[in-house]
Amino acid sequence: MAHQTPLGSSASHVSCLDLWREKNDQLVRQAKVAQDSSLPMRRQQLAQDALEGLRGLLCSLRGLPATVSVLPLELTVICNFITLRANLAQGFTEDLAQDIQQGLERVLETQGQLEARLEHGLWGLWDSTLRVSSLLPELLPALHHLAGLQAALWLTTNCLGDLTLLLQTLTVSQSRASEDMLLLLKTWRPPAEESDAPLTLQDARGLRDVLLTAFAYRQGLQELITGSLPKALSSLHEAASGLCPRSLLVQVYTALGTCLRKMGSPQRALLYLVAALKEGSTWGPPLLEASRLYQQLGNIAAEIESLELLVEALSITRIPEARQLLIEVELLLPQPDPASPLHCGTQSQAKYLLASRCLQTGRAADAAEHYLDLLALLLDGSEPKFSPPPCPPGPCVPELFLEAAAALIQAGRAQDALTVCEELLSRTSFLLPKRPRLWEDARRRTKESPHCSHWVSATHLLQGQAWVQLGAQKEAISEYSRCLELLFRATPKDKEQGPQGLLPAVSRGVRQIWHYNSFRQLPSLVVDWNGWPLARIPKPYRTSFSVCRCAQTLRRLDRRDEATALWRRLEAQTELPQENTAWSFPLYLETCLGWIRPPDRETLCEEFQTSGDL
C-alpha cells in the first residue's frame, strides 16, 4: 500500500491514458473483425458491442477536465464512435452533430475560450477551434479527422455554405479564395497520423477521398438534370476516377452514358452503358438508359429488347452486399429521386414502359399481352397500387385499362377489349352523378369527377370501336351515343380544363374519333340525337353537331357535293393540335386516332359522296 501511486498523480494519469488507448484499439479491432464476418447476425452483434464500448469510453474521457495530452485520444474516440454509429444507422443523426460540438468545446476549454460556444452557429465554433489549433499541433490530425466527419454531415444535409467555409479554412494556404468545392477537396491535405497514434476505423485522408467522390457524383448528377452537360461530364469523370465502389460505378457509368447521349455521342454513350453492365449486378439503370438510347437511334428492336431485359432484371430479388463499417460514398448520397434519369422504378413500372412502347411502335399483339399482365397484377391484389413512371408522367389506373383496351382492339382482340372495358366501367361508373343537374355540383365537389366522366366516355368510345370490329353495328351506335351523352354533360368550361390540358385533350380526341365514326353510322346516330336540344350541347360541339345534322339532310335531298363540303368543314374544325401545343392526347386516344389517319380520310369522303340515299 505504501508504494501505491495517488490517483491524481502524473503516473496515475499516464496509466489511465494507456488503458483508455488500449480500450480504443481493442474496440476498433473488434469492429474490423465484425466487418470481416460472413454471418450477418454475428457481424451486427459485434459491431453493436463495439459501438457501446466506444460510447462508454467516451463518457469516461469526458468525465475528466479537458487537457491537451488526453484530447488526441478523446477526439479519436469521437471519430470512431461517429463513424460506426453513422454506418450502423445508415445516415447521420442530429445527436452526432452534438458529439462533434462537444469535441470542439473541449478543445476550446483547454484554451479558456468557452465564450465562443455556438455564438455564430456550429461553423463559428469550428472557426474558433481551427484558429487556436495552430497553437496545438498535436491535435491537428484528430481535428482534421473530425472536420472530415463534419464535412460528411454538412454534405448530407446540404449545408454547402458552411462546408465551403470549413474547407477554405482547412486549405488556407492553397485556395483560400476558391469556392469550387471539388478544388477545395482536392487541395485539402489532412496531416498524416503518427505511427503510435490511437487506431481509427477510417483515417482522415480516406474520408477526404470518399467526400471527393460523393460530391463529384452529386454535382455531376445535378448538372445532368439541369442540362449543364459539359460540366456534368467533367464531374462524373472525376467521380469515376475516385474512390468509387462497383455498385456506385454502375450508376456513374450510366450517368455518363446519359450525358453523352444528350450531347449527341451515342456510340460513346453505348460504351459506358456496356461498361456499367459489366461492373455489377445492378442492371436496371443501364438497361433503362440503353432503351432510351436505342429509341433515339430509331432501333426499335433493340429498344424493346432492352426493356424486356429491364423487366427481367427488376424481377430478381438480390441480396445486398455487406457494407464496410466505414463512411462510404453511398452513405453521403441522397435518397434516389424518382425524377432522376437513373431511377428505373419497379418491375410493374418497367412492364408499363414495355407495354406502352410496344403499342406506340405498332407491336399491338405484344402490347396487349403486357397490358394484360399488368391488369392481372392489379386485379389479383399482388400490385395493390400501380405507380406510374414519373418521368415522363405515366397514366393512372383507369388510363391503364383504356390503353389495354386500345391495344387489344389494335391486336384484333375485340372481345377481350370489351371485357377490359366492362371491368373499368364496373369500377368507375358509380362515381358519376345520376341526374344531369348534379354534374356541376360534382365538378365543384371533387377533382376526380371531371376526369372520371372522360374516362367513362372514352371507355364507351372504345367499346363502340370493338363492336364495329365484331360487326355489331347496333351495339356500336349505342356505345357512341353513350360516349356523346357523357361528353355533352361533363365537358367543363375553359377555365376548368384540368391539369396539363387533360380534359380538352380527351374531349377533342373523342370528338375527332366520333366525327369519323359518325360518318359511317351517320343516319342512325344523328337520328338518335335529333331530339337533343341544341342549347344543352356545349359550345365546342354545337357547330360540329349541327353540321352532321345538316349533312344528313343534304344527303336525303341528294345534294352529295354540298354534304361532302360540310364534312370537310367538320374535319377542319377538329384538326389535331400541333406539336408545340401545351397539351397532347393520352396514349389510348393517340392509338384511336391512329386508326383514322390519312389516307383513310379521302377514302371516306369519296364514300360519303357516292353512297346511296338514306
mmCIF file of C-alpha atoms in Angstrom, residues 53-393:
data_model
loop_
_atom_site.group_PDB
_atom_site.id
_atom_site.type_symbol
_atom_site.label_atom_id
_atom_site.label_comp_id
_atom_site.label_asym_id
_atom_site.label_seq_id
_atom_site.Cartn_x
_atom_site.Cartn_y
_atom_site.Cartn_z
ATOM 1 C CA GLY A 53 -17.862 0.143 -25.797
ATOM 2 C CA LEU A 54 -16.857 3.361 -27.594
ATOM 3 C CA ARG A 55 -19.816 5.182 -26.044
ATOM 4 C CA GLY A 56 -18.726 4.108 -22.553
ATOM 5 C CA LEU A 57 -15.107 5.040 -23.208
ATOM 6 C CA LEU A 58 -16.158 8.470 -24.434
ATOM 7 C CA CYS A 59 -18.171 9.057 -21.263
ATOM 8 C CA SER A 60 -15.106 8.167 -19.169
ATOM 9 C CA LEU A 61 -12.894 10.615 -21.052
ATOM 10 C CA ARG A 62 -15.450 13.419 -20.806
ATOM 11 C CA GLY A 63 -15.647 12.884 -17.069
ATOM 12 C CA LEU A 64 -12.211 14.496 -16.680
ATOM 13 C CA PRO A 65 -11.224 18.127 -17.247
ATOM 14 C CA ALA A 66 -10.094 18.718 -20.825
ATOM 15 C CA THR A 67 -6.312 18.514 -21.221
ATOM 16 C CA VAL A 68 -4.133 18.752 -24.321
ATOM 17 C CA SER A 69 -2.468 15.426 -23.512
ATOM 18 C CA VAL A 70 -5.753 13.491 -23.471
ATOM 19 C CA LEU A 71 -7.613 15.344 -26.263
ATOM 20 C CA PRO A 72 -5.938 13.498 -29.208
ATOM 21 C CA LEU A 73 -7.319 10.231 -27.826
ATOM 22 C CA GLU A 74 -10.691 11.740 -26.944
ATOM 23 C CA LEU A 75 -11.142 13.236 -30.423
ATOM 24 C CA THR A 76 -10.099 9.925 -31.984
ATOM 25 C CA VAL A 77 -12.691 8.072 -29.909
ATOM 26 C CA ILE A 78 -15.328 10.611 -31.017
ATOM 27 C CA CYS A 79 -14.389 9.992 -34.665
ATOM 28 C CA ASN A 80 -14.532 6.209 -34.270
ATOM 29 C CA PHE A 81 -17.871 6.444 -32.466
ATOM 30 C CA ILE A 82 -19.420 8.721 -35.128
ATOM 31 C CA THR A 83 -18.098 6.545 -37.964
ATOM 32 C CA LEU A 84 -19.531 3.351 -36.518
ATOM 33 C CA ARG A 85 -22.794 4.960 -35.407
ATOM 34 C CA ALA A 86 -23.438 6.559 -38.809
ATOM 35 C CA ASN A 87 -22.674 3.288 -40.574
ATOM 36 C CA LEU A 88 -24.999 1.210 -38.429
ATOM 37 C CA ALA A 89 -27.750 3.834 -38.696
ATOM 38 C CA GLN A 90 -27.056 4.274 -42.432
ATOM 39 C CA GLY A 91 -27.039 8.017 -42.012
ATOM 40 C CA PHE A 92 -26.057 10.967 -39.861
ATOM 41 C CA THR A 93 -28.373 11.880 -36.991
ATOM 42 C CA GLU A 94 -28.671 15.108 -35.003
ATOM 43 C CA ASP A 95 -27.003 13.657 -31.913
ATOM 44 C CA LEU A 96 -23.841 13.048 -33.947
ATOM 45 C CA ALA A 97 -23.642 16.792 -34.592
ATOM 46 C CA GLN A 98 -23.826 17.241 -30.823
ATOM 47 C CA ASP A 99 -20.874 14.860 -30.378
ATOM 48 C CA ILE A 100 -18.855 16.999 -32.810
ATOM 49 C CA GLN A 101 -19.894 20.138 -30.967
ATOM 50 C CA GLN A 102 -18.811 18.737 -27.608
ATOM 51 C CA GLY A 103 -15.424 17.753 -29.041
ATOM 52 C CA LEU A 104 -14.834 21.301 -30.291
ATOM 53 C CA GLU A 105 -15.912 22.767 -26.972
ATOM 54 C CA ARG A 106 -13.422 20.512 -25.176
ATOM 55 C CA VAL A 107 -10.618 21.894 -27.382
ATOM 56 C CA LEU A 108 -11.645 25.485 -26.620
ATOM 57 C CA GLU A 109 -11.913 24.618 -22.927
ATOM 58 C CA THR A 110 -8.162 23.899 -22.814
ATOM 59 C CA GLN A 111 -7.560 27.455 -24.080
ATOM 60 C CA GLY A 112 -10.063 29.126 -21.787
ATOM 61 C CA GLN A 113 -12.292 30.273 -24.692
ATOM 62 C CA LEU A 114 -15.646 28.873 -23.611
ATOM 63 C CA GLU A 115 -17.393 32.113 -24.584
ATOM 64 C CA ALA A 116 -17.077 31.057 -28.243
ATOM 65 C CA ARG A 117 -19.690 28.315 -27.835
ATOM 66 C CA LEU A 118 -22.146 28.444 -30.728
ATOM 67 C CA GLU A 119 -22.331 32.247 -30.791
ATOM 68 C CA HIS A 120 -22.228 32.054 -34.580
ATOM 69 C CA GLY A 121 -23.552 28.540 -35.053
ATOM 70 C CA LEU A 122 -21.555 25.367 -35.446
ATOM 71 C CA TRP A 123 -19.416 26.977 -38.136
ATOM 72 C CA GLY A 124 -18.464 29.721 -35.648
ATOM 73 C CA LEU A 125 -17.354 27.028 -33.222
ATOM 74 C CA TRP A 126 -15.210 25.431 -35.922
ATOM 75 C CA ASP A 127 -13.706 28.789 -36.868
ATOM 76 C CA SER A 128 -12.677 29.441 -33.262
ATOM 77 C CA THR A 129 -11.282 25.923 -32.850
ATOM 78 C CA LEU A 130 -9.229 25.986 -36.036
ATOM 79 C CA ARG A 131 -7.788 29.374 -35.074
ATOM 80 C CA VAL A 132 -6.383 28.023 -31.811
ATOM 81 C CA SER A 133 -5.275 24.745 -33.415
ATOM 82 C CA SER A 134 -2.102 26.441 -34.667
ATOM 83 C CA LEU A 135 -1.030 26.528 -31.013
ATOM 84 C CA LEU A 136 -1.850 22.826 -30.598
ATOM 85 C CA PRO A 137 -0.092 20.926 -33.432
ATOM 86 C CA GLU A 138 -0.575 17.618 -31.607
ATOM 87 C CA LEU A 139 -4.336 17.975 -32.106
ATOM 88 C CA LEU A 140 -4.232 18.666 -35.867
ATOM 89 C CA PRO A 141 -4.558 15.058 -37.167
ATOM 90 C CA ALA A 142 -7.557 14.335 -34.930
ATOM 91 C CA LEU A 143 -9.128 17.752 -35.683
ATOM 92 C CA HIS A 144 -8.827 17.191 -39.445
ATOM 93 C CA HIS A 145 -10.416 13.761 -38.979
ATOM 94 C CA LEU A 146 -13.289 15.340 -37.065
ATOM 95 C CA ALA A 147 -13.544 18.046 -39.744
ATOM 96 C CA GLY A 148 -13.954 15.306 -42.353
ATOM 97 C CA LEU A 149 -16.907 13.893 -40.434
ATOM 98 C CA GLN A 150 -18.369 17.389 -40.118
ATOM 99 C CA ALA A 151 -17.971 17.797 -43.878
ATOM 100 C CA ALA A 152 -19.795 14.496 -44.434
ATOM 101 C CA LEU A 153 -22.631 15.635 -42.148
ATOM 102 C CA TRP A 154 -22.972 19.004 -43.890
ATOM 103 C CA LEU A 155 -22.854 17.361 -47.311
ATOM 104 C CA THR A 156 -25.724 15.015 -46.459
ATOM 105 C CA THR A 157 -27.787 17.914 -45.058
ATOM 106 C CA ASN A 158 -26.943 20.245 -47.988
ATOM 107 C CA CYS A 159 -25.264 22.851 -45.758
ATOM 108 C CA LEU A 160 -22.898 23.655 -48.609
ATOM 109 C CA GLY A 161 -22.183 27.200 -47.486
ATOM 110 C CA ASP A 162 -20.803 26.087 -44.122
ATOM 111 C CA LEU A 163 -18.981 23.218 -45.834
ATOM 112 C CA THR A 164 -17.271 25.645 -48.236
ATOM 113 C CA LEU A 165 -16.135 27.866 -45.344
ATOM 114 C CA LEU A 166 -14.790 24.864 -43.456
ATOM 115 C CA LEU A 167 -12.788 23.608 -46.447
ATOM 116 C CA GLN A 168 -11.481 27.094 -47.182
ATOM 117 C CA THR A 169 -10.142 27.260 -43.626
ATOM 118 C CA LEU A 170 -8.621 23.786 -43.812
ATOM 119 C CA THR A 171 -6.859 24.685 -47.096
ATOM 120 C CA VAL A 172 -5.981 28.267 -46.143
ATOM 121 C CA SER A 173 -2.515 28.212 -47.706
ATOM 122 C CA GLN A 174 -3.639 26.705 -51.028
ATOM 123 C CA SER A 175 -7.062 28.042 -52.104
ATOM 124 C CA ARG A 176 -8.481 30.440 -49.570
ATOM 125 C CA ALA A 177 -10.462 32.448 -52.122
ATOM 126 C CA SER A 178 -11.832 29.483 -54.069
ATOM 127 C CA GLU A 179 -15.474 28.438 -53.815
ATOM 128 C CA ASP A 180 -15.057 25.420 -56.092
ATOM 129 C CA MET A 181 -15.882 22.514 -53.784
ATOM 130 C CA LEU A 182 -14.087 19.950 -55.918
ATOM 131 C CA LEU A 183 -10.949 22.083 -55.980
ATOM 132 C CA LEU A 184 -11.127 22.608 -52.218
ATOM 133 C CA LEU A 185 -11.459 18.882 -51.584
ATOM 134 C CA LYS A 186 -8.562 18.122 -53.931
ATOM 135 C CA THR A 187 -6.275 20.636 -52.245
ATOM 136 C CA TRP A 188 -7.170 19.592 -48.708
ATOM 137 C CA ARG A 189 -4.235 17.635 -47.279
ATOM 138 C CA PRO A 190 -5.070 16.162 -43.860
ATOM 139 C CA PRO A 191 -1.913 15.677 -41.727
ATOM 140 C CA ALA A 192 -0.605 12.134 -41.591
ATOM 141 C CA GLU A 193 -1.197 10.270 -38.340
ATOM 142 C CA GLU A 194 1.763 9.320 -36.180
ATOM 143 C CA SER A 195 2.738 5.659 -36.187
ATOM 144 C CA ASP A 196 1.940 5.381 -32.495
ATOM 145 C CA ALA A 197 -1.411 7.205 -32.737
ATOM 146 C CA PRO A 198 -4.591 5.507 -31.470
ATOM 147 C CA LEU A 199 -6.239 3.211 -34.005
ATOM 148 C CA THR A 200 -9.039 4.570 -36.200
ATOM 149 C CA LEU A 201 -11.731 2.847 -38.204
ATOM 150 C CA GLN A 202 -11.116 5.271 -41.085
ATOM 151 C CA ASP A 203 -8.377 7.867 -41.380
ATOM 152 C CA ALA A 204 -8.882 11.478 -42.460
ATOM 153 C CA ARG A 205 -7.318 11.010 -45.904
ATOM 154 C CA GLY A 206 -9.568 8.065 -46.729
ATOM 155 C CA LEU A 207 -12.543 10.102 -45.589
ATOM 156 C CA ARG A 208 -11.422 13.004 -47.806
ATOM 157 C CA ASP A 209 -11.345 10.679 -50.833
ATOM 158 C CA VAL A 210 -14.870 9.485 -50.044
ATOM 159 C CA LEU A 211 -16.061 13.087 -49.781
ATOM 160 C CA LEU A 212 -14.442 13.966 -53.105
ATOM 161 C CA THR A 213 -16.120 11.089 -54.953
ATOM 162 C CA ALA A 214 -19.508 11.664 -53.308
ATOM 163 C CA PHE A 215 -19.540 15.382 -54.065
ATOM 164 C CA ALA A 216 -18.346 14.886 -57.653
ATOM 165 C CA TYR A 217 -21.145 12.382 -58.277
ATOM 166 C CA ARG A 218 -23.820 14.513 -56.590
ATOM 167 C CA GLN A 219 -22.734 17.586 -58.522
ATOM 168 C CA GLY A 220 -22.482 15.700 -61.816
ATOM 169 C CA LEU A 221 -25.953 14.233 -61.420
ATOM 170 C CA GLN A 222 -27.433 17.640 -60.580
ATOM 171 C CA GLU A 223 -25.708 19.222 -63.597
ATOM 172 C CA LEU A 224 -27.052 16.407 -65.762
ATOM 173 C CA ILE A 225 -30.603 17.046 -64.555
ATOM 174 C CA THR A 226 -30.337 20.820 -65.106
ATOM 175 C CA GLY A 227 -28.814 20.390 -68.561
ATOM 176 C CA SER A 228 -25.258 21.614 -67.879
ATOM 177 C CA LEU A 229 -23.898 18.691 -69.866
ATOM 178 C CA PRO A 230 -20.185 19.636 -70.315
ATOM 179 C CA LYS A 231 -19.903 20.351 -66.576
ATOM 180 C CA ALA A 232 -21.757 17.134 -65.767
ATOM 181 C CA LEU A 233 -19.374 15.167 -67.963
ATOM 182 C CA SER A 234 -16.357 16.613 -66.117
ATOM 183 C CA SER A 235 -17.823 15.993 -62.658
ATOM 184 C CA LEU A 236 -18.858 12.436 -63.480
ATOM 185 C CA HIS A 237 -15.401 11.655 -64.875
ATOM 186 C CA GLU A 238 -13.983 12.913 -61.576
ATOM 187 C CA ALA A 239 -16.317 10.604 -59.652
ATOM 188 C CA ALA A 240 -15.425 7.612 -61.840
ATOM 189 C CA SER A 241 -11.703 8.168 -61.230
ATOM 190 C CA GLY A 242 -12.093 8.436 -57.456
ATOM 191 C CA LEU A 243 -12.756 6.005 -54.621
ATOM 192 C CA CYS A 244 -15.813 4.534 -56.326
ATOM 193 C CA PRO A 245 -17.222 1.145 -55.264
ATOM 194 C CA ARG A 246 -18.524 -1.122 -58.028
ATOM 195 C CA SER A 247 -22.178 -0.606 -57.145
ATOM 196 C CA LEU A 248 -21.759 3.147 -57.499
ATOM 197 C CA LEU A 249 -19.587 2.818 -60.593
ATOM 198 C CA VAL A 250 -22.620 1.300 -62.353
ATOM 199 C CA GLN A 251 -24.546 4.500 -61.581
ATOM 200 C CA VAL A 252 -21.665 6.760 -62.627
ATOM 201 C CA TYR A 253 -21.150 4.973 -65.940
ATOM 202 C CA THR A 254 -24.890 5.062 -66.609
ATOM 203 C CA ALA A 255 -24.973 8.807 -65.893
ATOM 204 C CA LEU A 256 -22.021 9.286 -68.263
ATOM 205 C CA GLY A 257 -23.964 7.345 -70.901
ATOM 206 C CA THR A 258 -26.998 9.570 -70.380
ATOM 207 C CA CYS A 259 -24.863 12.694 -70.614
ATOM 208 C CA LEU A 260 -23.140 11.590 -73.830
ATOM 209 C CA ARG A 261 -26.451 10.544 -75.386
ATOM 210 C CA LYS A 262 -27.859 14.005 -74.740
ATOM 211 C CA MET A 263 -24.674 15.558 -76.135
ATOM 212 C CA GLY A 264 -25.128 13.644 -79.394
ATOM 213 C CA SER A 265 -22.454 10.972 -78.911
ATOM 214 C CA PRO A 266 -24.493 7.746 -78.926
ATOM 215 C CA GLN A 267 -21.553 5.423 -79.661
ATOM 216 C CA ARG A 268 -19.508 6.719 -76.735
ATOM 217 C CA ALA A 269 -22.631 6.536 -74.593
ATOM 218 C CA LEU A 270 -23.093 2.898 -75.552
ATOM 219 C CA LEU A 271 -19.531 2.075 -74.470
ATOM 220 C CA TYR A 272 -20.223 3.418 -70.982
ATOM 221 C CA LEU A 273 -23.505 1.512 -70.747
ATOM 222 C CA VAL A 274 -21.723 -1.719 -71.681
ATOM 223 C CA ALA A 275 -19.100 -0.955 -69.014
ATOM 224 C CA ALA A 276 -21.876 -0.355 -66.474
ATOM 225 C CA LEU A 277 -23.436 -3.741 -67.239
ATOM 226 C CA LYS A 278 -20.059 -5.418 -66.755
ATOM 227 C CA GLU A 279 -19.355 -3.759 -63.403
ATOM 228 C CA GLY A 280 -22.012 -5.377 -61.257
ATOM 229 C CA SER A 281 -25.411 -6.971 -60.868
ATOM 230 C CA THR A 282 -27.386 -3.703 -60.683
ATOM 231 C CA TRP A 283 -28.529 -3.787 -64.293
ATOM 232 C CA GLY A 284 -31.704 -1.721 -64.075
ATOM 233 C CA PRO A 285 -30.352 1.824 -64.707
ATOM 234 C CA PRO A 286 -28.056 0.961 -67.641
ATOM 235 C CA LEU A 287 -30.766 -1.137 -69.311
ATOM 236 C CA LEU A 288 -33.300 1.678 -69.000
ATOM 237 C CA GLU A 289 -30.818 4.171 -70.420
ATOM 238 C CA ALA A 290 -29.969 1.730 -73.217
ATOM 239 C CA SER A 291 -33.648 1.641 -74.188
ATOM 240 C CA ARG A 292 -33.670 5.460 -74.397
ATOM 241 C CA LEU A 293 -30.516 5.426 -76.475
ATOM 242 C CA TYR A 294 -31.902 2.884 -78.934
ATOM 243 C CA GLN A 295 -35.176 4.808 -79.121
ATOM 244 C CA GLN A 296 -33.221 7.931 -80.031
ATOM 245 C CA LEU A 297 -31.352 5.967 -82.702
ATOM 246 C CA GLY A 298 -34.603 4.524 -84.059
ATOM 247 C CA ASN A 299 -33.563 0.942 -83.331
ATOM 248 C CA ILE A 300 -36.947 -0.286 -82.118
ATOM 249 C CA ALA A 301 -35.970 -3.950 -81.856
ATOM 250 C CA ALA A 302 -33.007 -3.184 -79.590
ATOM 251 C CA GLU A 303 -35.113 -0.757 -77.547
ATOM 252 C CA ILE A 304 -37.809 -3.348 -76.907
ATOM 253 C CA GLU A 305 -35.200 -5.989 -76.082
ATOM 254 C CA SER A 306 -33.612 -3.622 -73.530
ATOM 255 C CA LEU A 307 -36.993 -3.055 -71.876
ATOM 256 C CA GLU A 308 -37.659 -6.799 -71.781
ATOM 257 C CA LEU A 309 -34.305 -7.344 -70.073
ATOM 258 C CA LEU A 310 -35.123 -4.492 -67.678
ATOM 259 C CA VAL A 311 -38.371 -6.176 -66.641
ATOM 260 C CA GLU A 312 -36.486 -9.423 -66.099
ATOM 261 C CA ALA A 313 -33.705 -7.720 -64.131
ATOM 262 C CA LEU A 314 -36.169 -5.997 -61.793
ATOM 263 C CA SER A 315 -37.919 -9.298 -61.107
ATOM 264 C CA ILE A 316 -34.793 -10.730 -59.481
ATOM 265 C CA THR A 317 -34.503 -10.243 -55.736
ATOM 266 C CA ARG A 318 -30.887 -9.502 -54.984
ATOM 267 C CA ILE A 319 -29.209 -9.890 -51.601
ATOM 268 C CA PRO A 320 -27.420 -6.619 -50.795
ATOM 269 C CA GLU A 321 -23.707 -6.853 -50.279
ATOM 270 C CA ALA A 322 -22.421 -6.419 -46.724
ATOM 271 C CA ARG A 323 -21.210 -2.867 -46.234
ATOM 272 C CA GLN A 324 -17.912 -1.989 -44.659
ATOM 273 C CA LEU A 325 -18.135 -0.369 -41.235
ATOM 274 C CA LEU A 326 -16.890 2.933 -42.627
ATOM 275 C CA ILE A 327 -18.221 6.172 -44.042
ATOM 276 C CA GLU A 328 -18.763 5.050 -47.642
ATOM 277 C CA VAL A 329 -19.711 7.076 -50.687
ATOM 278 C CA GLU A 330 -23.261 5.681 -50.801
ATOM 279 C CA LEU A 331 -23.835 6.916 -47.251
ATOM 280 C CA LEU A 332 -23.300 10.511 -48.417
ATOM 281 C CA LEU A 333 -25.661 10.348 -51.378
ATOM 282 C CA PRO A 334 -29.306 11.498 -51.241
ATOM 283 C CA GLN A 335 -32.197 9.087 -51.459
ATOM 284 C CA PRO A 336 -32.983 8.050 -55.048
ATOM 285 C CA ASP A 337 -35.073 10.725 -56.731
ATOM 286 C CA PRO A 338 -37.941 9.351 -58.880
ATOM 287 C CA ALA A 339 -37.302 12.240 -61.275
ATOM 288 C CA SER A 340 -33.662 11.234 -61.741
ATOM 289 C CA PRO A 341 -32.730 9.775 -65.148
ATOM 290 C CA LEU A 342 -31.104 6.898 -63.234
ATOM 291 C CA HIS A 343 -34.302 5.890 -61.451
ATOM 292 C CA CYS A 344 -35.533 2.690 -63.107
ATOM 293 C CA GLY A 345 -38.563 2.160 -60.842
ATOM 294 C CA THR A 346 -40.300 -1.116 -60.078
ATOM 295 C CA GLN A 347 -40.977 -4.156 -62.206
ATOM 296 C CA SER A 348 -44.569 -3.025 -62.859
ATOM 297 C CA GLN A 349 -43.343 0.398 -63.994
ATOM 298 C CA ALA A 350 -40.859 -1.227 -66.342
ATOM 299 C CA LYS A 351 -43.614 -3.524 -67.588
ATOM 300 C CA TYR A 352 -45.750 -0.480 -68.353
ATOM 301 C CA LEU A 353 -42.914 1.160 -70.284
ATOM 302 C CA LEU A 354 -42.543 -2.022 -72.309
ATOM 303 C CA ALA A 355 -46.280 -2.282 -72.982
ATOM 304 C CA SER A 356 -46.675 1.372 -73.966
ATOM 305 C CA ARG A 357 -43.656 1.343 -76.268
ATOM 306 C CA CYS A 358 -44.936 -1.822 -77.960
ATOM 307 C CA LEU A 359 -48.260 -0.067 -78.506
ATOM 308 C CA GLN A 360 -46.611 3.096 -79.836
ATOM 309 C CA THR A 361 -44.365 1.180 -82.231
ATOM 310 C CA GLY A 362 -47.098 -0.965 -83.757
ATOM 311 C CA ARG A 363 -46.410 -4.196 -81.842
ATOM 312 C CA ALA A 364 -50.036 -4.499 -80.844
ATOM 313 C CA ALA A 365 -50.031 -8.237 -80.040
ATOM 314 C CA ASP A 366 -47.077 -7.897 -77.666
ATOM 315 C CA ALA A 367 -48.537 -4.727 -76.146
ATOM 316 C CA ALA A 368 -51.841 -6.480 -75.462
ATOM 317 C CA GLU A 369 -50.107 -9.317 -73.603
ATOM 318 C CA HIS A 370 -48.009 -6.942 -71.497
ATOM 319 C CA TYR A 371 -51.044 -4.830 -70.602
ATOM 320 C CA LEU A 372 -52.988 -7.940 -69.600
ATOM 321 C CA ASP A 373 -50.092 -8.972 -67.357
ATOM 322 C CA LEU A 374 -50.256 -5.588 -65.650
ATOM 323 C CA LEU A 375 -54.022 -5.746 -65.214
ATOM 324 C CA ALA A 376 -53.673 -9.234 -63.739
ATOM 325 C CA LEU A 377 -51.297 -7.823 -61.122
ATOM 326 C CA LEU A 378 -53.840 -5.141 -60.281
ATOM 327 C CA LEU A 379 -56.880 -7.381 -60.138
ATOM 328 C CA ASP A 380 -55.364 -10.179 -58.040
ATOM 329 C CA GLY A 381 -54.030 -7.708 -55.479
ATOM 330 C CA SER A 382 -50.345 -8.508 -55.946
ATOM 331 C CA GLU A 383 -49.865 -4.924 -57.158
ATOM 332 C CA PRO A 384 -52.304 -3.042 -54.894
ATOM 333 C CA LYS A 385 -51.342 0.396 -56.150
ATOM 334 C CA PHE A 386 -49.907 0.853 -59.621
ATOM 335 C CA SER A 387 -47.369 3.664 -59.512
ATOM 336 C CA PRO A 388 -46.728 5.012 -63.000
ATOM 337 C CA PRO A 389 -43.257 6.041 -64.133
ATOM 338 C CA PRO A 390 -42.738 9.645 -63.024
ATOM 339 C CA CYS A 391 -40.632 10.720 -65.956
ATOM 340 C CA PRO A 392 -42.374 11.197 -68.287
ATOM 341 C CA PRO A 393 -45.654 11.254 -66.367
#
